[in-house]
Amino acid sequence: KKKKKKKKKMGILTKAKGMDFYRKIPRDMTQGTYLGSILSIVATALIVFLLIAETRAYVKTTFDTKVVVDRSVDGELMRINFNVSFPALSCEFASVDVGDALGLTRYNLTKTVFKRPIDGNFRPTGPLAWAEKTPGKDGEKHVNEKELTEAQVLVEKHKEALTTGRVTHSSAEPLTTEEEMQAFNDAHSVTMINFYAPWCPWSQRLQPVFDAAAIQLHEMFNTNSQNMHSIALGRVNCVEHEQLCRKHHIQGYPTVRIFTRGSDLIAHGRHTDHASYHGDRTVSAIVDFGKSMVDVPAGGDGNIPLPKGKPTKENDKKPQPPRPNEQIDFKVANHADVVQARASTGCSITGFVLVKKVPGHVFFTADAKNGHSFDVDKLNVTHQVHHFYFGQQLSASRQKYMAKFHRGEKEGDWHDKLANDFVVSKNPRTSHEHYLQTVLTTMQPIGPFAQPFSVYEYTQHTHSVKTPDGETPRAKFHFTPSPVQILGVEKRREFYQFITTLMAIVGGVYSVVGIIDGLMHNTTLMFKRKMQLGKAM
């Protein structure tokens, strides 16, 4: 029985050997050759190289990209973010206007716009401030025809009285030099100086009103011996005295500056502001403003909060009454009709706007709709774009991801293509136009926890043009959203494909090199036999 079991077991093993696909040749029946050794080394090196290359290719990902119609819903808004610096455009007049192809136009945006004054070298000269309008500072009310006629009559009567010698003071004192202006300001507690241009229609309309207000204020205060303050109004022709106006950073006409104790500057720590009158342009409004500035009793009127003085020696808890000049300075700095304009020539504008996904524009210019005019030959909109992009700002990791997506293309940040772009106005009346074509790209990164995200990218073309008549020079950003959307899906080869390729490399190289070795070995043997036969014969 044991012999039968043993024979049966041996039979099974023998049958199993018959299924061997990789039959072995005894080592003593094989021989090595120099050629075979060389080919084996070459095959090994080739297999290692191909395995490394294939592994690196497997680790890297590819992008499956397709173009589809934009999936945005009707009425969806697109956010435009900007930070643009203008070294020659004052924050007092800088304006952001937005419009689109549907006819919607918004002027002088303020709710989402911030301004920071800068000098001609782009250095900040003040803090970032919200550009929101404050009630009472818009000066929207102008003199009507009846009031204008009354003001003109009053001025003409004053001129006749001045000629006959009945009065000796002029209406608004004409000033021509810095020395004259300084002496004029030093002679009065408060002065209001109108910087105007004769060609400006707003200046022409304000001139008789300003002169009439000067006459009334002089009669109220400067002839009253019991009043300890004086107020006077002056004017400067900015066409004839351009350097004087430039020294005081005048860019729009008319500009009415308020001087106290010889200066129109209001200190805020290390920064200073110009005090500008932006109230209503009527005789009564200017007169009421002047009265509120100088009609102050020695101890304060009790209606306006006054700064505390130094304690007295007799009673440290009892503050000294503030000096009258301190009261005036405080009133000027806190009056509703006073706009504090930075003592600088430029402005950095930052913020965002929400627009519909239709062709439109964003304009940066001087606001000519608030009762001011500008000399278009001197208005310079040279600017530097720090950033201008659509949608949400990309994080550093997503910026790297988009750079990987665009690998092999022209370098550049397509999300913020205009970043650090510097445009110079080389000639007067120059406007600059940027044409932007945007496309929405939606990316699906690989990984179980990766979240898809969307980014707006755009191309841009810039050129400078001569400003048409009737317009002020401006920086124009025209945008056109694309009707298509790019979908990018990151992919990696399947693992089974990777393993299959590895096996194909090993088997393929081994088989091909084996065939080459066999051919070369047989060819060598054939030549040896022929040589031996030749010698034998």
Coordinates of C-alpha atoms in Angstrom, one line a residue:
K1 CA 0.0 0.0 0.0
K2 CA 2.8 2.4 0.8
K3 CA 4.4 1.8 -2.5
K4 CA 1.2 2.4 -4.3
K5 CA 0.7 5.7 -2.5
K6 CA 4.3 6.8 -3.3
K7 CA 3.9 6.0 -7.0
K8 CA 0.6 7.9 -7.1
K9 CA 2.2 10.9 -5.4
M10 CA 5.1 10.8 -7.9
G11 CA 2.6 10.7 -10.8
I12 CA 0.9 13.8 -9.6
L13 CA 4.2 15.7 -9.2
T14 CA 5.2 14.5 -12.7
K15 CA 2.0 15.9 -14.2
A16 CA 2.5 19.2 -12.3
K17 CA 6.0 19.5 -13.8
G18 CA 4.4 19.1 -17.2
M19 CA 2.5 22.4 -16.7
D20 CA 5.7 24.4 -16.1
F21 CA 5.8 27.3 -18.6
Y22 CA 9.4 28.1 -17.6
R23 CA 11.3 24.9 -18.2
K24 CA 14.9 24.9 -17.0
I25 CA 18.0 24.0 -18.8
P26 CA 20.8 22.4 -16.7
R27 CA 23.6 24.9 -16.1
D28 CA 26.2 22.5 -17.4
M29 CA 24.4 22.5 -20.7
T30 CA 24.7 26.3 -21.1
Q31 CA 27.7 28.5 -21.6
G32 CA 28.4 32.2 -21.1
T33 CA 29.9 34.5 -23.8
Y34 CA 31.5 37.9 -23.8
L35 CA 28.9 39.2 -26.2
G36 CA 26.0 37.8 -24.0
S37 CA 27.6 39.5 -21.0
I38 CA 27.7 42.9 -22.7
L39 CA 24.2 42.6 -24.0
S40 CA 23.0 41.6 -20.5
I41 CA 24.6 44.7 -19.0
V42 CA 23.0 46.9 -21.7
A43 CA 19.6 45.2 -21.1
T44 CA 19.8 45.7 -17.4
A45 CA 20.7 49.4 -17.7
L46 CA 17.9 49.9 -20.3
I47 CA 15.3 48.2 -18.0
V48 CA 16.3 50.3 -15.0
F49 CA 16.2 53.5 -17.1
L50 CA 12.7 52.7 -18.5
L51 CA 11.4 51.7 -15.1
I52 CA 12.5 55.0 -13.6
A53 CA 11.1 57.0 -16.4
E54 CA 7.8 55.2 -16.3
T55 CA 7.5 55.6 -12.5
R56 CA 8.1 59.4 -12.9
A57 CA 5.5 59.6 -15.6
Y58 CA 3.0 57.8 -13.4
V59 CA 3.6 60.1 -10.4
K60 CA 3.0 63.2 -12.6
T61 CA -0.5 64.1 -13.4
T62 CA -2.1 65.4 -16.6
F63 CA -5.0 67.7 -17.4
D64 CA -8.1 66.7 -19.3
T65 CA -9.3 70.1 -20.7
K66 CA -12.5 70.8 -22.6
V67 CA -14.4 74.0 -23.6
V68 CA -18.1 74.3 -22.8
V69 CA -20.6 77.1 -22.9
D70 CA -20.4 79.3 -19.8
R71 CA -22.5 77.7 -17.0
S72 CA -23.2 81.1 -15.2
V73 CA -26.8 81.8 -14.4
D74 CA -28.7 84.9 -15.6
G75 CA -28.0 87.9 -13.3
E76 CA -24.8 86.4 -11.8
L77 CA -22.4 89.2 -10.8
M78 CA -18.7 89.3 -11.4
R79 CA -16.3 91.0 -8.9
I80 CA -13.6 93.3 -10.2
N81 CA -10.7 94.1 -7.8
F82 CA -8.3 96.9 -8.3
N83 CA -5.4 98.8 -6.8
V84 CA -4.2 101.6 -9.1
S85 CA -1.9 104.5 -8.2
F86 CA -2.0 107.9 -9.9
P87 CA 1.0 110.1 -8.9
A88 CA -0.5 113.3 -10.4
L89 CA -4.2 112.9 -9.6
S90 CA -5.4 114.2 -6.2
C91 CA -7.6 112.1 -4.0
E92 CA -9.9 115.1 -3.6
F93 CA -11.1 114.7 -7.2
A94 CA -10.2 111.1 -8.1
S95 CA -13.3 109.2 -9.2
V96 CA -14.2 105.6 -10.1
D97 CA -16.9 105.2 -12.7
V98 CA -18.5 101.9 -13.9
G99 CA -20.7 101.1 -16.9
D100 CA -21.9 98.2 -19.0
A101 CA -23.5 97.3 -22.3
L102 CA -26.9 97.2 -20.7
G103 CA -26.8 100.9 -20.2
L104 CA -26.2 100.9 -16.4
T105 CA -23.7 103.6 -15.4
R106 CA -22.5 104.5 -11.9
Y107 CA -20.4 107.6 -11.3
N108 CA -17.9 108.2 -8.4
L109 CA -18.3 105.0 -6.6
T110 CA -17.6 105.3 -2.9
K111 CA -19.0 102.4 -0.8
T112 CA -16.4 99.9 -1.8
V113 CA -13.6 102.2 -2.8
F114 CA -10.7 103.4 -0.6
K115 CA -8.2 106.1 -1.3
R116 CA -4.7 106.8 0.0
P117 CA -2.7 110.0 -0.8
I118 CA 0.7 109.5 -2.3
D119 CA 3.5 111.8 -3.6
G120 CA 5.0 111.9 -7.1
N121 CA 7.2 108.9 -6.2
F122 CA 4.3 106.7 -5.2
R123 CA 5.2 107.0 -1.5
P124 CA 2.2 107.1 0.9
T125 CA 1.6 110.5 2.6
G126 CA -1.5 109.5 4.6
P127 CA -3.6 106.6 5.8
L128 CA -6.0 104.5 3.7
A129 CA -9.4 106.2 3.9
W130 CA -12.9 105.2 2.9
A131 CA -14.2 107.3 0.0
E132 CA -17.8 107.3 1.2
K133 CA -19.5 110.7 0.8
T134 CA -20.6 112.4 4.0
P135 CA -23.9 114.4 4.1
G136 CA -23.3 118.1 4.0
K137 CA -20.0 117.8 2.1
D138 CA -21.2 117.4 -1.4
G139 CA -22.0 121.1 -2.1
E140 CA -24.7 120.0 -4.6
K141 CA -26.7 123.2 -4.2
H142 CA -25.7 126.1 -6.5
V143 CA -27.0 129.6 -6.7
N144 CA -30.2 130.1 -8.7
E145 CA -30.7 132.8 -11.2
K146 CA -32.5 135.2 -8.8
E147 CA -29.7 134.9 -6.2
L148 CA -27.1 135.3 -8.9
T149 CA -28.6 138.5 -10.1
E150 CA -28.9 139.9 -6.5
A151 CA -25.2 139.0 -6.0
Q152 CA -24.2 140.7 -9.2
V153 CA -26.2 143.9 -8.2
L154 CA -24.5 144.0 -4.8
V155 CA -21.1 143.7 -6.3
E156 CA -21.8 146.4 -8.9
K157 CA -23.0 148.8 -6.1
H158 CA -19.8 148.0 -4.1
K159 CA -17.7 148.8 -7.1
E160 CA -19.4 152.2 -7.5
A161 CA -18.9 152.9 -3.8
L162 CA -15.3 151.9 -4.0
T163 CA -14.9 154.4 -6.9
T164 CA -16.5 157.2 -5.1
G165 CA -14.5 156.5 -1.9
R166 CA -17.5 155.6 0.3
V167 CA -15.8 152.2 1.0
T168 CA -12.1 151.3 1.0
H169 CA -12.1 147.6 1.1
S170 CA -12.5 145.4 -2.0
S171 CA -14.8 142.5 -2.3
A172 CA -12.6 139.4 -2.6
E173 CA -9.0 140.5 -2.5
P174 CA -7.0 139.5 -5.7
L175 CA -3.7 137.8 -4.7
T176 CA -0.8 137.4 -7.1
T177 CA 2.2 136.1 -5.1
E178 CA 3.0 133.8 -2.2
E179 CA 4.1 136.8 -0.2
E180 CA 0.9 138.7 -0.8
M181 CA -1.1 135.6 0.2
Q182 CA 0.9 135.0 3.3
A183 CA 0.5 138.6 4.4
F184 CA -3.2 138.5 3.7
N185 CA -3.7 135.3 5.7
D186 CA -1.6 136.6 8.6
A187 CA -3.7 139.7 8.9
H188 CA -6.9 137.8 9.6
S189 CA -8.0 135.0 11.9
V190 CA -9.7 133.1 9.0
T191 CA -9.4 133.6 5.3
M192 CA -11.2 131.8 2.4
I193 CA -9.3 131.9 -0.9
N194 CA -10.9 131.0 -4.2
F195 CA -8.5 129.4 -6.7
Y196 CA -10.3 129.8 -10.0
A197 CA -9.8 129.7 -13.8
P198 CA -11.6 132.4 -15.9
W199 CA -12.5 129.9 -18.6
C200 CA -14.2 127.6 -16.1
P201 CA -18.0 128.0 -16.1
W202 CA -18.2 127.0 -12.4
S203 CA -15.7 129.6 -11.6
Q204 CA -17.6 132.2 -13.6
R205 CA -20.8 131.4 -11.7
L206 CA -19.1 131.4 -8.3
Q207 CA -17.2 134.7 -8.7
P208 CA -20.1 137.2 -8.0
V209 CA -21.4 134.9 -5.2
F210 CA -18.0 134.8 -3.6
D211 CA -17.6 138.6 -4.0
A212 CA -21.0 139.3 -2.5
A213 CA -20.3 137.0 0.5
A214 CA -16.9 138.8 1.0
I215 CA -18.7 142.2 1.2
Q216 CA -21.3 140.9 3.7
L217 CA -18.7 139.2 5.9
H218 CA -16.6 142.3 6.0
E219 CA -19.5 144.4 7.1
M220 CA -20.4 141.9 9.8
F221 CA -17.0 141.3 11.4
N222 CA -14.1 143.5 10.2
T223 CA -15.9 146.8 11.0
N224 CA -17.0 145.7 14.5
S225 CA -14.5 146.9 17.1
Q226 CA -16.0 144.6 19.7
N227 CA -15.3 141.5 17.7
M228 CA -12.0 139.9 18.4
H229 CA -11.8 138.0 15.1
S230 CA -11.7 138.9 11.5
I231 CA -12.5 137.1 8.3
A232 CA -11.6 138.0 4.7
L233 CA -12.1 136.4 1.3
G234 CA -9.4 136.4 -1.5
R235 CA -9.0 135.0 -5.0
V236 CA -6.2 133.7 -7.1
N237 CA -6.3 133.5 -11.0
C238 CA -4.7 130.1 -11.7
V239 CA -4.3 130.9 -15.4
E240 CA -2.1 134.0 -14.7
H241 CA -0.5 132.6 -11.5
E242 CA 0.0 128.9 -12.4
Q243 CA 3.0 128.3 -10.1
L244 CA 1.2 129.7 -7.1
C245 CA -1.8 127.4 -7.6
R246 CA 0.5 124.4 -8.3
K247 CA 2.3 125.1 -5.0
H248 CA -1.0 124.7 -3.2
H249 CA -1.8 121.5 -5.1
I250 CA -4.8 122.9 -7.0
Q251 CA -6.1 120.6 -9.7
G252 CA -9.8 121.4 -10.0
Y253 CA -11.5 124.8 -10.4
P254 CA -12.9 126.4 -8.4
T255 CA -11.2 125.3 -5.2
V256 CA -11.9 127.3 -2.0
R257 CA -9.3 126.8 0.7
I258 CA -9.7 127.8 4.3
F259 CA -6.7 129.3 6.1
T260 CA -6.4 129.8 9.9
R261 CA -3.4 131.5 11.4
G262 CA -1.9 131.8 8.0
S263 CA -2.1 128.1 7.0
D264 CA -4.7 125.8 5.4
L265 CA -3.0 122.7 6.8
I266 CA -4.6 120.5 9.5
A267 CA -2.2 118.3 11.3
H268 CA -3.0 114.6 11.9
G269 CA 0.1 113.1 13.5
R270 CA 2.8 112.9 10.9
H271 CA 0.3 113.8 8.1
T272 CA -1.3 117.1 7.1
D273 CA -4.5 117.9 5.2
H274 CA -5.6 120.9 3.2
A275 CA -8.9 122.4 4.5
S276 CA -11.2 122.9 1.5
Y277 CA -14.7 124.3 1.5
H278 CA -17.2 121.9 -0.2
G279 CA -20.4 123.5 1.1
D280 CA -23.3 125.0 -1.0
R281 CA -22.2 127.7 -3.4
T282 CA -24.7 130.4 -2.3
V283 CA -24.1 133.7 -0.7
S284 CA -26.1 132.7 2.4
A285 CA -24.2 129.4 2.8
I286 CA -20.8 131.0 2.5
V287 CA -21.7 133.8 4.9
D288 CA -23.2 131.3 7.4
F289 CA -20.0 129.3 7.2
G290 CA -17.8 132.4 7.8
K291 CA -20.0 133.4 10.8
S292 CA -19.7 129.9 12.3
M293 CA -15.9 130.2 12.0
V294 CA -15.2 133.5 13.7
D295 CA -18.3 134.5 15.7
V296 CA -17.0 132.8 18.8
P297 CA -17.1 134.4 22.4
A298 CA -13.9 134.2 24.3
G299 CA -15.1 131.4 26.5
G300 CA -16.7 129.3 23.8
D301 CA -20.4 129.3 22.8
G302 CA -21.2 126.0 24.6
N303 CA -22.8 124.4 21.5
I304 CA -19.6 122.9 19.9
P305 CA -17.3 120.7 21.9
L306 CA -14.0 122.4 22.4
P307 CA -10.6 120.9 23.2
K308 CA -9.5 121.1 26.8
G309 CA -6.8 123.5 27.7
K310 CA -4.0 123.1 30.3
P311 CA -5.1 123.0 34.0
T312 CA -4.6 126.2 36.0
K313 CA -2.3 126.4 39.0
E314 CA -5.2 127.3 41.3
N315 CA -7.3 124.3 40.4
D316 CA -5.8 121.4 38.5
K317 CA -9.3 120.0 37.8
K318 CA -10.6 123.1 36.2
P319 CA -9.3 123.4 32.5
Q320 CA -8.3 126.7 31.1
P321 CA -10.6 128.1 28.4
P322 CA -9.1 127.4 25.0
R323 CA -7.6 130.3 23.2
P324 CA -9.9 131.8 20.4
N325 CA -7.5 130.6 17.6
E326 CA -7.6 127.1 19.0
Q327 CA -11.4 127.3 18.9
I328 CA -11.3 128.3 15.2
D329 CA -8.9 125.5 14.3
F330 CA -11.1 123.0 16.0
K331 CA -14.2 124.3 14.2
V332 CA -12.5 124.2 10.8
A333 CA -11.3 120.6 11.3
N334 CA -14.7 119.4 12.3
H335 CA -17.1 121.5 10.2
A336 CA -19.5 119.5 8.0
D337 CA -18.7 121.7 4.9
V338 CA -15.0 121.2 5.1
V339 CA -13.3 118.5 3.2
Q340 CA -9.8 117.6 4.3
A341 CA -7.7 117.0 1.2
R342 CA -4.3 115.5 1.7
A343 CA -1.3 117.8 1.0
S344 CA -0.1 115.6 -1.8
T345 CA -0.3 115.4 -5.6
G346 CA -1.3 111.8 -6.1
C347 CA -3.7 109.1 -5.0
S348 CA -3.7 105.3 -4.7
I349 CA -7.2 103.9 -5.3
T350 CA -8.1 100.4 -4.1
G351 CA -11.4 98.5 -3.8
F352 CA -13.8 96.4 -5.8
V353 CA -17.0 96.7 -7.8
L354 CA -19.7 94.1 -8.7
V355 CA -20.8 94.0 -12.3
K356 CA -23.0 91.9 -14.5
K357 CA -21.2 89.4 -16.8
V358 CA -21.6 91.6 -19.9
P359 CA -19.1 93.8 -21.7
G360 CA -18.4 96.9 -19.6
H361 CA -15.8 99.3 -18.4
V362 CA -14.2 100.8 -15.3
F363 CA -12.9 104.4 -15.6
F364 CA -10.5 106.3 -13.3
T365 CA -10.6 110.0 -13.8
A366 CA -11.2 113.4 -12.2
D367 CA -14.8 113.9 -11.1
A368 CA -16.1 116.7 -13.2
K369 CA -19.7 116.3 -12.0
N370 CA -19.4 117.9 -8.6
G371 CA -19.1 121.5 -9.7
H372 CA -15.5 121.6 -10.7
S373 CA -13.6 122.0 -14.0
F374 CA -10.1 120.8 -14.9
D375 CA -7.5 121.9 -17.3
V376 CA -7.3 118.9 -19.6
D377 CA -3.8 120.0 -20.9
K378 CA -2.4 119.6 -17.4
L379 CA -4.5 116.7 -16.1
N380 CA -2.1 113.7 -16.0
V381 CA -3.4 110.2 -15.6
T382 CA 0.0 108.4 -15.6
H383 CA -0.6 105.3 -13.4
Q384 CA 0.7 102.0 -12.1
V385 CA -1.5 99.0 -11.8
H386 CA -0.6 97.1 -8.6
H387 CA -3.3 94.6 -9.3
F388 CA -6.4 94.2 -11.4
Y389 CA -8.2 90.9 -11.3
F390 CA -11.7 89.3 -11.5
G391 CA -13.3 87.1 -8.9
Q392 CA -11.6 86.1 -5.7
Q393 CA -7.8 86.4 -5.2
L394 CA -5.9 83.1 -5.5
S395 CA -3.9 81.8 -2.6
A396 CA -0.2 81.0 -3.1
S397 CA -0.9 77.2 -3.4
R398 CA -3.6 77.8 -6.1
Q399 CA -1.3 80.2 -8.0
K400 CA 1.3 77.4 -8.1
Y401 CA -1.4 75.0 -9.2
M402 CA -2.4 77.3 -12.1
A403 CA 1.2 77.7 -13.1
K404 CA 1.4 73.8 -13.3
F405 CA -1.8 73.9 -15.5
H406 CA -0.2 76.4 -17.8
R407 CA 3.2 74.7 -17.9
G408 CA 4.7 74.9 -21.4
E409 CA 2.8 78.1 -22.3
K410 CA 3.9 81.7 -22.3
E411 CA 4.9 82.7 -18.8
G412 CA 2.8 85.1 -16.8
D413 CA 0.1 85.4 -14.2
W414 CA -3.0 85.2 -16.4
H415 CA -5.3 85.8 -13.3
D416 CA -3.7 89.2 -12.7
K417 CA -2.1 90.0 -16.1
L418 CA -1.9 93.8 -15.4
A419 CA 0.0 93.5 -12.1
N420 CA 2.9 96.0 -11.9
D421 CA 2.0 97.5 -15.3
F422 CA 3.2 101.1 -15.5
V423 CA 1.7 103.5 -18.1
V424 CA 3.1 107.0 -18.7
S425 CA 1.3 110.0 -20.3
K426 CA 4.0 111.4 -22.6
N427 CA 1.8 114.1 -24.2
P428 CA -1.0 116.4 -22.9
R429 CA -4.6 115.3 -23.2
T430 CA -3.6 111.6 -23.1
S431 CA -6.0 108.8 -22.0
H432 CA -5.0 105.2 -21.6
E433 CA -7.2 102.3 -22.6
H434 CA -6.8 98.7 -21.4
Y435 CA -8.8 96.0 -23.3
L436 CA -9.4 92.8 -21.2
Q437 CA -10.9 89.6 -22.5
T438 CA -11.8 87.3 -19.5
V439 CA -12.6 83.6 -19.5
L440 CA -13.8 81.5 -16.5
T441 CA -11.7 78.5 -15.8
T442 CA -13.0 75.8 -13.4
M443 CA -10.3 73.4 -12.1
Q444 CA -10.9 69.9 -10.4
P445 CA -7.7 68.9 -8.6
I446 CA -6.9 65.3 -8.0
G447 CA -7.2 63.8 -4.5
P448 CA -10.0 62.6 -2.2
F449 CA -10.1 65.9 -0.2
A450 CA -9.4 68.3 -3.1
Q451 CA -12.1 70.9 -3.8
P452 CA -12.8 72.3 -7.2
F453 CA -12.3 76.1 -7.7
S454 CA -12.9 78.7 -10.4
V455 CA -10.7 81.5 -11.5
Y456 CA -11.0 84.3 -14.0
E457 CA -8.1 84.7 -16.4
Y458 CA -7.7 87.3 -19.1
T459 CA -5.6 88.7 -21.9
Q460 CA -4.9 92.4 -22.1
H461 CA -3.9 95.0 -24.7
T462 CA -3.0 98.6 -23.8
H463 CA -2.7 101.7 -25.9
S464 CA -2.7 105.5 -25.4
V465 CA -5.1 107.8 -27.3
K466 CA -5.7 111.6 -27.4
T467 CA -8.7 112.5 -25.2
P468 CA -11.7 113.5 -27.3
D469 CA -13.1 117.1 -26.8
G470 CA -15.5 117.4 -23.9
E471 CA -13.8 114.6 -21.9
T472 CA -11.2 114.7 -19.2
P473 CA -8.2 112.4 -19.5
R474 CA -8.8 109.0 -17.9
A475 CA -7.6 105.5 -17.4
K476 CA -10.1 103.1 -19.1
F477 CA -10.4 99.4 -18.4
H478 CA -12.7 97.7 -20.9
F479 CA -13.6 94.1 -20.1
T480 CA -15.4 91.5 -22.2
P481 CA -16.5 88.2 -20.5
S482 CA -16.1 85.2 -22.8
P483 CA -19.3 83.1 -23.5
V484 CA -17.3 79.9 -23.0
Q485 CA -15.9 78.3 -20.0
I486 CA -12.8 76.1 -19.6
L487 CA -13.1 72.9 -17.5
G488 CA -9.8 71.3 -16.4
V489 CA -9.8 67.9 -14.7
E490 CA -6.5 66.7 -13.2
K491 CA -5.9 62.9 -13.9
R492 CA -3.4 60.2 -13.1
R493 CA -3.0 56.9 -15.0
E494 CA -4.7 53.9 -13.4
F495 CA -2.4 51.7 -11.3
Y496 CA -3.1 48.6 -13.3
Q497 CA -1.9 50.4 -16.4
F498 CA 1.3 51.3 -14.6
I499 CA 1.9 47.7 -13.5
T500 CA 1.2 46.4 -17.0
T501 CA 3.6 48.9 -18.5
L502 CA 6.3 47.8 -16.1
M503 CA 5.9 44.2 -17.0
A504 CA 5.9 45.0 -20.6
I505 CA 9.2 46.9 -20.2
V506 CA 10.9 44.1 -18.4
G507 CA 9.6 41.3 -20.7
G508 CA 10.0 43.4 -23.9
V509 CA 13.6 44.4 -23.2
Y510 CA 14.5 40.8 -22.2
S511 CA 13.0 39.3 -25.3
V512 CA 14.4 41.8 -27.7
V513 CA 17.9 41.6 -26.3
G514 CA 17.6 37.8 -26.3
I515 CA 16.7 37.8 -30.0
I516 CA 19.6 40.2 -30.8
D517 CA 22.0 37.9 -28.8
G518 CA 20.7 34.8 -30.6
L519 CA 21.2 36.4 -34.0
M520 CA 24.6 37.7 -33.2
H521 CA 25.7 34.4 -31.7
N522 CA 24.5 32.3 -34.6
T523 CA 26.0 34.7 -37.1
T524 CA 29.4 34.4 -35.3
L525 CA 29.2 30.6 -35.3
M526 CA 28.3 30.5 -39.0
F527 CA 31.4 32.6 -39.9
K528 CA 33.6 30.4 -37.8
R529 CA 32.4 27.2 -39.6
K530 CA 33.0 28.8 -43.0
M531 CA 36.5 29.8 -42.0
Q532 CA 37.2 26.2 -40.7
L533 CA 35.8 24.7 -43.9
G534 CA 38.0 27.0 -46.0
K535 CA 41.1 26.0 -44.1
A536 CA 40.3 22.3 -44.4
M537 CA 40.0 22.5 -48.1

